[in-house]
């Protein structure tokens, strides 16, 4: 099992750098619900065209190696996402849910065959670093235009494609030097 501690490196205006040891496994929910409530209020206020939120629970707690705490962290993040999606549905909006990397979906060190590594005492070795698994993206909500679907011609799409995708969802065309959007609009009438 991991140490139950995570290391957070902070930089202040690129001049000062320090590390803080956090015992994130003790509070795996972090402030997910409070963040979701603030985001919900911002969404329902109608003052914003976009509300962007980062829920670091599964990433930060995953680094501790504490599997039970990581499950609690993921559950808290899931509940927070539901609060925000419920608000988005109330206002007829669109949601985009993704991540920049994996961490909590596989916390076991593995060999190239996918078999777990064991320590000298026969215990499974815990993985506390980011994984290389593909990260899913979900786009939906009542404000999503009819006919929007994921493109099939963007192979190996990733985080770099999200900026153009969000711009398209706002009704803008992304600049030509952006990575391609992940979505397209098909004519539903032509398919009938």
PDB file of C-alpha atoms in Angstrom:
ATOM      1  CA  UNK A   1       0.000   0.000   0.000  1.00  0.00           C
ATOM      2  CA  UNK A   2       1.127   3.595  -0.558  1.00  0.00           C
ATOM      3  CA  UNK A   3       2.264   6.036   2.071  1.00  0.00           C
ATOM      4  CA  UNK A   4      -1.041   7.870   2.188  1.00  0.00           C
ATOM      5  CA  UNK A   5       0.787  11.077   1.422  1.00  0.00           C
ATOM      6  CA  UNK A   6       0.893  13.114  -1.761  1.00  0.00           C
ATOM      7  CA  UNK A   7       3.453  15.690  -2.749  1.00  0.00           C
ATOM      8  CA  UNK A   8       2.271  18.958  -4.224  1.00  0.00           C
ATOM      9  CA  UNK A   9       4.826  21.197  -5.884  1.00  0.00           C
ATOM     10  CA  UNK A  10       3.820  24.845  -6.085  1.00  0.00           C
ATOM     11  CA  UNK A  11       5.423  27.608  -8.108  1.00  0.00           C
ATOM     12  CA  UNK A  12       4.745  31.262  -7.488  1.00  0.00           C
ATOM     13  CA  UNK A  13       5.365  33.416 -10.553  1.00  0.00           C
ATOM     14  CA  UNK A  14       8.150  30.989 -11.512  1.00  0.00           C
ATOM     15  CA  UNK A  15      10.365  32.554  -8.820  1.00  0.00           C
ATOM     16  CA  UNK A  16       9.539  30.554  -5.724  1.00  0.00           C
ATOM     17  CA  UNK A  17       9.105  26.834  -5.592  1.00  0.00           C
ATOM     18  CA  UNK A  18       8.224  24.731  -2.594  1.00  0.00           C
ATOM     19  CA  UNK A  19       6.716  21.357  -1.848  1.00  0.00           C
ATOM     20  CA  UNK A  20       3.938  20.540   0.565  1.00  0.00           C
ATOM     21  CA  UNK A  21       3.310  17.026   1.851  1.00  0.00           C
ATOM     22  CA  UNK A  22      -0.433  16.496   2.018  1.00  0.00           C
ATOM     23  CA  UNK A  23      -2.251  13.648   3.681  1.00  0.00           C
ATOM     24  CA  UNK A  24      -4.937  13.538   1.033  1.00  0.00           C
ATOM     25  CA  UNK A  25      -6.043  10.036   1.914  1.00  0.00           C
ATOM     26  CA  UNK A  26      -7.516  11.472   5.130  1.00  0.00           C
ATOM     27  CA  UNK A  27      -9.847  13.813   3.217  1.00  0.00           C
ATOM     28  CA  UNK A  28     -10.370  12.194  -0.194  1.00  0.00           C
ATOM     29  CA  UNK A  29     -13.552  14.171  -0.859  1.00  0.00           C
ATOM     30  CA  UNK A  30     -11.436  17.321  -0.644  1.00  0.00           C
ATOM     31  CA  UNK A  31     -13.780  20.233  -1.522  1.00  0.00           C
ATOM     32  CA  UNK A  32     -15.499  18.548  -4.483  1.00  0.00           C
ATOM     33  CA  UNK A  33     -19.053  19.205  -3.303  1.00  0.00           C
ATOM     34  CA  UNK A  34     -18.337  22.834  -2.369  1.00  0.00           C
ATOM     35  CA  UNK A  35     -16.706  23.406  -5.777  1.00  0.00           C
ATOM     36  CA  UNK A  36     -19.687  21.794  -7.499  1.00  0.00           C
ATOM     37  CA  UNK A  37     -22.119  23.967  -5.548  1.00  0.00           C
ATOM     38  CA  UNK A  38     -20.237  27.139  -6.545  1.00  0.00           C
ATOM     39  CA  UNK A  39     -20.178  25.966 -10.162  1.00  0.00           C
ATOM     40  CA  UNK A  40     -23.898  25.123  -9.996  1.00  0.00           C
ATOM     41  CA  UNK A  41     -24.662  28.603  -8.694  1.00  0.00           C
ATOM     42  CA  UNK A  42     -22.572  30.169 -11.467  1.00  0.00           C
ATOM     43  CA  UNK A  43     -24.318  28.046 -14.110  1.00  0.00           C
ATOM     44  CA  UNK A  44     -27.797  28.844 -12.790  1.00  0.00           C
ATOM     45  CA  UNK A  45     -26.982  32.570 -12.522  1.00  0.00           C
ATOM     46  CA  UNK A  46     -26.949  32.915 -16.311  1.00  0.00           C
ATOM     47  CA  UNK A  47     -24.014  35.339 -16.063  1.00  0.00           C
ATOM     48  CA  UNK A  48     -21.482  33.097 -17.792  1.00  0.00           C
ATOM     49  CA  UNK A  49     -21.132  31.555 -21.253  1.00  0.00           C
ATOM     50  CA  UNK A  50     -18.803  28.921 -19.863  1.00  0.00           C
ATOM     51  CA  UNK A  51     -17.936  27.578 -16.436  1.00  0.00           C
ATOM     52  CA  UNK A  52     -14.760  25.494 -16.305  1.00  0.00           C
ATOM     53  CA  UNK A  53     -14.045  23.340 -13.260  1.00  0.00           C
ATOM     54  CA  UNK A  54     -11.160  21.135 -12.175  1.00  0.00           C
ATOM     55  CA  UNK A  55     -11.896  18.338  -9.712  1.00  0.00           C
ATOM     56  CA  UNK A  56      -8.466  16.954  -8.770  1.00  0.00           C
ATOM     57  CA  UNK A  57      -9.696  14.279  -6.346  1.00  0.00           C
ATOM     58  CA  UNK A  58      -8.900  11.094  -8.259  1.00  0.00           C
ATOM     59  CA  UNK A  59      -5.562  12.442  -9.454  1.00  0.00           C
ATOM     60  CA  UNK A  60      -4.282  13.854  -6.179  1.00  0.00           C
ATOM     61  CA  UNK A  61      -5.560  11.062  -3.934  1.00  0.00           C
ATOM     62  CA  UNK A  62      -4.476   8.455  -6.502  1.00  0.00           C
ATOM     63  CA  UNK A  63      -0.895   9.600  -5.998  1.00  0.00           C
ATOM     64  CA  UNK A  64      -1.084   8.493  -2.360  1.00  0.00           C
ATOM     65  CA  UNK A  65      -1.475   4.836  -3.357  1.00  0.00           C
ATOM     66  CA  UNK A  66      -4.378   4.388  -0.942  1.00  0.00           C
ATOM     67  CA  UNK A  67      -6.921   2.486  -3.025  1.00  0.00           C
ATOM     68  CA  UNK A  68      -9.867   2.835  -0.614  1.00  0.00           C
ATOM     69  CA  UNK A  69      -9.278   6.591  -0.315  1.00  0.00           C
ATOM     70  CA  UNK A  70      -9.016   6.835  -4.105  1.00  0.00           C
ATOM     71  CA  UNK A  71     -12.375   5.095  -4.488  1.00  0.00           C
ATOM     72  CA  UNK A  72     -13.875   7.642  -2.061  1.00  0.00           C
ATOM     73  CA  UNK A  73     -12.204  10.453  -4.050  1.00  0.00           C
ATOM     74  CA  UNK A  74     -13.661   9.183  -7.334  1.00  0.00           C
ATOM     75  CA  UNK A  75     -17.107   8.819  -5.764  1.00  0.00           C
ATOM     76  CA  UNK A  76     -16.944  12.413  -4.494  1.00  0.00           C
ATOM     77  CA  UNK A  77     -15.917  13.661  -7.935  1.00  0.00           C
ATOM     78  CA  UNK A  78     -18.747  11.681  -9.575  1.00  0.00           C
ATOM     79  CA  UNK A  79     -21.276  13.201  -7.178  1.00  0.00           C
ATOM     80  CA  UNK A  80     -19.899  16.689  -7.865  1.00  0.00           C
ATOM     81  CA  UNK A  81     -20.144  16.178 -11.627  1.00  0.00           C
ATOM     82  CA  UNK A  82     -23.776  15.136 -11.213  1.00  0.00           C
ATOM     83  CA  UNK A  83     -24.564  18.372  -9.350  1.00  0.00           C
ATOM     84  CA  UNK A  84     -23.068  20.388 -12.213  1.00  0.00           C
ATOM     85  CA  UNK A  85     -24.699  18.360 -14.996  1.00  0.00           C
ATOM     86  CA  UNK A  86     -28.094  18.716 -13.294  1.00  0.00           C
ATOM     87  CA  UNK A  87     -27.608  22.508 -13.369  1.00  0.00           C
ATOM     88  CA  UNK A  88     -26.507  22.425 -17.009  1.00  0.00           C
ATOM     89  CA  UNK A  89     -29.652  20.488 -17.885  1.00  0.00           C
ATOM     90  CA  UNK A  90     -31.796  23.040 -16.020  1.00  0.00           C
ATOM     91  CA  UNK A  91     -30.444  25.914 -18.123  1.00  0.00           C
ATOM     92  CA  UNK A  92     -30.392  23.995 -21.412  1.00  0.00           C
ATOM     93  CA  UNK A  93     -26.597  24.011 -21.650  1.00  0.00           C
ATOM     94  CA  UNK A  94     -23.842  21.758 -22.899  1.00  0.00           C
ATOM     95  CA  UNK A  95     -21.284  19.851 -20.861  1.00  0.00           C
ATOM     96  CA  UNK A  96     -17.814  18.599 -21.733  1.00  0.00           C
ATOM     97  CA  UNK A  97     -16.289  16.193 -19.217  1.00  0.00           C
ATOM     98  CA  UNK A  98     -12.725  14.941 -19.656  1.00  0.00           C
ATOM     99  CA  UNK A  99      -9.336  14.791 -17.953  1.00  0.00           C
ATOM    100  CA  UNK A 100      -5.739  15.487 -18.839  1.00  0.00           C
ATOM    101  CA  UNK A 101      -4.472  12.041 -17.818  1.00  0.00           C
ATOM    102  CA  UNK A 102      -5.409   8.931 -15.925  1.00  0.00           C
ATOM    103  CA  UNK A 103      -4.342   7.943 -12.451  1.00  0.00           C
ATOM    104  CA  UNK A 104      -7.035   6.175 -10.437  1.00  0.00           C
ATOM    105  CA  UNK A 105      -8.305   3.702 -13.037  1.00  0.00           C
ATOM    106  CA  UNK A 106      -5.373   1.323 -12.524  1.00  0.00           C
ATOM    107  CA  UNK A 107      -3.281   1.626  -9.368  1.00  0.00           C
ATOM    108  CA  UNK A 108      -1.294  -1.579  -9.830  1.00  0.00           C
ATOM    109  CA  UNK A 109       2.217  -1.711 -11.317  1.00  0.00           C
ATOM    110  CA  UNK A 110       2.155  -4.119 -14.240  1.00  0.00           C
ATOM    111  CA  UNK A 111       4.545  -5.785 -16.626  1.00  0.00           C
ATOM    112  CA  UNK A 112       4.142  -5.600 -20.417  1.00  0.00           C
ATOM    113  CA  UNK A 113       1.732  -8.543 -20.340  1.00  0.00           C
ATOM    114  CA  UNK A 114      -0.513  -6.671 -17.891  1.00  0.00           C
ATOM    115  CA  UNK A 115       0.355  -8.912 -14.966  1.00  0.00           C
ATOM    116  CA  UNK A 116       0.879  -7.246 -11.577  1.00  0.00           C
ATOM    117  CA  UNK A 117       4.316  -6.809 -10.043  1.00  0.00           C
ATOM    118  CA  UNK A 118       4.802  -8.096  -6.506  1.00  0.00           C
ATOM    119  CA  UNK A 119       7.184  -6.875  -3.819  1.00  0.00           C
ATOM    120  CA  UNK A 120       9.563  -9.178  -1.913  1.00  0.00           C
ATOM    121  CA  UNK A 121       6.789 -10.010   0.581  1.00  0.00           C
ATOM    122  CA  UNK A 122       4.358 -11.067  -2.161  1.00  0.00           C
ATOM    123  CA  UNK A 123       2.182  -7.944  -2.028  1.00  0.00           C
ATOM    124  CA  UNK A 124       0.982  -6.296  -5.204  1.00  0.00           C
ATOM    125  CA  UNK A 125       3.017  -3.164  -5.957  1.00  0.00           C
ATOM    126  CA  UNK A 126       0.877  -0.033  -5.986  1.00  0.00           C
ATOM    127  CA  UNK A 127       1.196   2.436  -8.870  1.00  0.00           C
ATOM    128  CA  UNK A 128       1.107   6.066  -7.720  1.00  0.00           C
ATOM    129  CA  UNK A 129       2.034   7.742 -11.005  1.00  0.00           C
ATOM    130  CA  UNK A 130      -0.108   8.791 -13.950  1.00  0.00           C
ATOM    131  CA  UNK A 131      -1.211   6.047 -16.299  1.00  0.00           C
ATOM    132  CA  UNK A 132      -0.959   5.951 -20.070  1.00  0.00           C
ATOM    133  CA  UNK A 133      -4.543   4.825 -20.576  1.00  0.00           C
ATOM    134  CA  UNK A 134      -6.699   6.793 -23.025  1.00  0.00           C
ATOM    135  CA  UNK A 135      -8.862   9.387 -21.293  1.00  0.00           C
ATOM    136  CA  UNK A 136     -12.519   9.495 -22.349  1.00  0.00           C
ATOM    137  CA  UNK A 137     -14.482  12.641 -23.160  1.00  0.00           C
ATOM    138  CA  UNK A 138     -18.232  13.069 -22.776  1.00  0.00           C
ATOM    139  CA  UNK A 139     -20.155  15.830 -24.545  1.00  0.00           C
ATOM    140  CA  UNK A 140     -23.875  16.283 -24.091  1.00  0.00           C
ATOM    141  CA  UNK A 141     -26.709  18.287 -22.646  1.00  0.00           C
ATOM    142  CA  UNK A 142     -29.944  19.747 -23.954  1.00  0.00           C
ATOM    143  CA  UNK A 143     -28.115  22.669 -25.611  1.00  0.00           C
ATOM    144  CA  UNK A 144     -26.156  20.391 -27.911  1.00  0.00           C
ATOM    145  CA  UNK A 145     -27.222  21.057 -31.500  1.00  0.00           C
ATOM    146  CA  UNK A 146     -29.000  18.244 -33.326  1.00  0.00           C
ATOM    147  CA  UNK A 147     -26.652  16.214 -35.485  1.00  0.00           C
ATOM    148  CA  UNK A 148     -23.497  16.826 -33.419  1.00  0.00           C
ATOM    149  CA  UNK A 149     -21.409  13.677 -33.237  1.00  0.00           C
ATOM    150  CA  UNK A 150     -17.813  12.630 -32.726  1.00  0.00           C
ATOM    151  CA  UNK A 151     -15.757  12.651 -35.889  1.00  0.00           C
ATOM    152  CA  UNK A 152     -14.454   9.315 -37.108  1.00  0.00           C
ATOM    153  CA  UNK A 153     -11.537  10.817 -39.035  1.00  0.00           C
ATOM    154  CA  UNK A 154      -9.594  12.132 -36.017  1.00  0.00           C
ATOM    155  CA  UNK A 155      -7.354   9.240 -35.104  1.00  0.00           C
ATOM    156  CA  UNK A 156      -5.520   9.461 -31.822  1.00  0.00           C
ATOM    157  CA  UNK A 157      -7.476  12.486 -30.637  1.00  0.00           C
ATOM    158  CA  UNK A 158      -6.517  13.842 -27.262  1.00  0.00           C
ATOM    159  CA  UNK A 159      -6.399  16.791 -24.948  1.00  0.00           C
ATOM    160  CA  UNK A 160      -4.960  19.017 -27.687  1.00  0.00           C
ATOM    161  CA  UNK A 161      -8.227  18.597 -29.617  1.00  0.00           C
ATOM    162  CA  UNK A 162     -10.442  19.830 -26.782  1.00  0.00           C
ATOM    163  CA  UNK A 163      -9.777  23.559 -27.350  1.00  0.00           C
ATOM    164  CA  UNK A 164     -11.082  23.474 -30.942  1.00  0.00           C
ATOM    165  CA  UNK A 165     -13.995  21.303 -29.842  1.00  0.00           C
ATOM    166  CA  UNK A 166     -15.074  23.749 -27.128  1.00  0.00           C
ATOM    167  CA  UNK A 167     -14.729  26.655 -29.555  1.00  0.00           C
ATOM    168  CA  UNK A 168     -17.001  24.830 -32.012  1.00  0.00           C
ATOM    169  CA  UNK A 169     -19.544  24.173 -29.273  1.00  0.00           C
ATOM    170  CA  UNK A 170     -19.611  27.943 -28.628  1.00  0.00           C
ATOM    171  CA  UNK A 171     -20.304  28.519 -32.328  1.00  0.00           C
ATOM    172  CA  UNK A 172     -16.802  29.616 -33.338  1.00  0.00           C
ATOM    173  CA  UNK A 173     -14.405  28.142 -35.838  1.00  0.00           C
ATOM    174  CA  UNK A 174     -11.039  27.246 -34.364  1.00  0.00           C
ATOM    175  CA  UNK A 175      -7.923  28.826 -35.906  1.00  0.00           C
ATOM    176  CA  UNK A 176      -6.195  26.704 -38.542  1.00  0.00           C
ATOM    177  CA  UNK A 177      -3.137  26.097 -36.355  1.00  0.00           C
ATOM    178  CA  UNK A 178      -5.237  24.345 -33.673  1.00  0.00           C
ATOM    179  CA  UNK A 179      -5.477  20.587 -33.561  1.00  0.00           C
ATOM    180  CA  UNK A 180      -8.732  19.478 -35.229  1.00  0.00           C
ATOM    181  CA  UNK A 181     -12.043  19.452 -33.421  1.00  0.00           C
ATOM    182  CA  UNK A 182     -13.415  16.142 -32.174  1.00  0.00           C
ATOM    183  CA  UNK A 183     -16.963  16.894 -33.357  1.00  0.00           C
ATOM    184  CA  UNK A 184     -18.887  17.486 -36.538  1.00  0.00           C
ATOM    185  CA  UNK A 185     -22.487  18.283 -37.373  1.00  0.00           C
ATOM    186  CA  UNK A 186     -24.290  15.964 -39.730  1.00  0.00           C
ATOM    187  CA  UNK A 187     -27.466  16.861 -41.540  1.00  0.00           C
ATOM    188  CA  UNK A 188     -30.147  14.732 -39.898  1.00  0.00           C
ATOM    189  CA  UNK A 189     -32.535  15.374 -42.784  1.00  0.00           C
ATOM    190  CA  UNK A 190     -30.116  13.842 -45.311  1.00  0.00           C
ATOM    191  CA  UNK A 191     -29.982  10.647 -43.253  1.00  0.00           C
ATOM    192  CA  UNK A 192     -33.775  10.167 -43.376  1.00  0.00           C
TER     193      UNK A 192
END
